[in-house]
Amino acid sequence: MKQKILVVDDEPEAVELVEFNLKQAGYAVSTATDGVEALKKARAQTPDMILLDVMLPEMDGFEICKTLRLETSTARTPILMLTAKASEIDRVLGLELGADDYLTKPFSPRELLLRIKKILGRGVVEEKSRDQLRYGDLMIDVPRHVASWKGKGIELTATEFKLLTTLAQRTGRVQSRDSLLRDVWEYDSLIDTRTVDTHMRRLREKLGPAAKHLDTVRGVGYRFVE
Amino acid sequence: MKQKILVVDDEPEAVELVEFNLKQAGYAVSTATDGVEALKKARAQTPDMILLDVMLPEMDGFEICKTLRLETSTARTPILMLTAKASEIDRVLGLELGADDYLTKPFSPRELLLRIKKILGRGVVEEKSRDQLRYGDLMIDVPRHVASWKGKGIELTATEFKLLTTLAQRTGRVQSRDSLLRDVWEYDSLIDTRTVDTHMRRLREKLGPAAKHLDTVRGVGYRFVE
DNA sequence: CAGGAATGTGACGAATACGTGACATCCCCT
DNA sequence: AGGGGATGTCACGTATTCGTCACATTCCTG
């Protein structure tokens, strides 16, 4: 199964060159030359990776990147940004945009392939998800100990943060109060299980709209949903 | 830690000139004047980058480049090719050879350094951070053991300086007291002590306004923020 | 629809973690 | 030896955070 890469650039020659090299290297390639087309194809084809030029007519790369991050179907698709200016790099890789890597133009085919392999080759989604989790507008950065909603930080206490990450790291799976006590509190049940409920409440309060990710499963426990 | 560059050229004068310039610029340089020697040194020294002339007796630059790419220890080492003919460029940069960049002779030292920086300067965020860190008005020069605020020096003790750099080198990431004890004090013991806190206080006092970079994350540890 | 169980909510005392000042010890320098 | 700075430890005060309980609400079951 070939991996699909979507190439977005407004210069047909540039697209062609990249396309040729990527196909040589065994990837399936689709292309777009403007922002609207890019978004459409990204949604329809769910590529394994997107190569995105910053300079585009109308909707620029930053806009597209942001939009892609907000939509669940593409929120976790790795994005490799092509940019001309070193000054943009911080912004590209930062929390606001959250691209996975960047390349400054001009670049050699070899450089390009190295970057792509670096991202695709190692099953990044999982790798990265241990450090930084993203679900639509909700971002959780474990080592930084920061959670944010639409780029705005959410202040959480240590316990709340751990509870959130414990749930998020096993997205979709219901976790009983007991198992949460074990994982978050590291107790063997010296603690009232209602404590979990209380902390879930506090967590929900602080998360605000993002609390929609926190599901109560009656009679069983809690679960994080996308 | 200086970055090592291997210079390969069969003309001793050319080698000397390049070597001089690179050393001036702060790189560690080793040289080779023929293909066999080049391969040997590349394997043995694992340089951070190889400067490779195409015109060489016996084994030419193309051969060497190919060979280097095939061997795992050198497959990812950036290669900058020096070539006389524009017609060779495509081949040099193409997938077959996979050099990272090229320079046509003759070139000025300035051009050379620019190319090298472009290639080496890329993944270097971490590398660089070991030498000099800058966050707004706060500057930390690790090898010189100097910190300053708005150009004015801040006198720090050895421990305070190490604590600061340890935090700053992992900007954004929260570090627990335990991990700080390990990294700064090189303790293994997990004794519950307020030592870290005390030093944080002293550090904050001395940093004055710059102390805003030092964040306490309750229940977790400390963190350096920009 | 009623009743019970499970969960959400609000409040409060207890526990905890952190900042701070003080102090003893160590080490280097004169 | 003496002095001064650096370092590690301790005790204490305070603000935050935690765990628990009582009560309200919701949901399921019969």
Coordinates of C-alpha atoms in Angstrom, one line a residue, chain A residues 21 24 102 106 108-111 113 115 143-146 158, chain B residues 69 75 93 95 98 100 118 122 172-174 217-218 220 223:
Chain A
N21 CA 10.7 12.8 -7.3
Q24 CA 10.2 7.9 -8.2
Y102 CA 9.5 22.7 7.4
P106 CA 15.3 26.0 -2.4
S108 CA 17.2 19.3 -3.0
P109 CA 15.1 16.3 -3.8
R110 CA 17.3 14.4 -1.3
E111 CA 16.5 16.8 1.5
L113 CA 12.8 12.8 0.8
R115 CA 12.2 15.0 5.7
P143 CA 6.2 17.4 28.7
R144 CA 5.3 21.1 28.8
H145 CA 2.5 20.4 31.1
V146 CA 0.2 22.6 29.1
A158 CA -1.2 18.6 38.5
Chain B
R69 CA 25.4 7.1 0.7
A75 CA 24.3 7.7 4.6
L93 CA 21.8 16.9 -6.7
L95 CA 18.6 11.1 -6.4
G98 CA 22.1 12.8 -3.5
D100 CA 22.8 18.2 -0.4
K118 CA 22.5 26.7 5.4
R122 CA 19.0 23.5 10.0
G172 CA 9.0 24.9 27.9
R173 CA 9.4 21.5 29.3
V174 CA 8.5 21.1 33.0
V217 CA 4.3 24.3 38.0
R218 CA 2.7 23.3 41.2
V220 CA 5.2 19.0 39.1
R223 CA 9.9 25.3 33.8

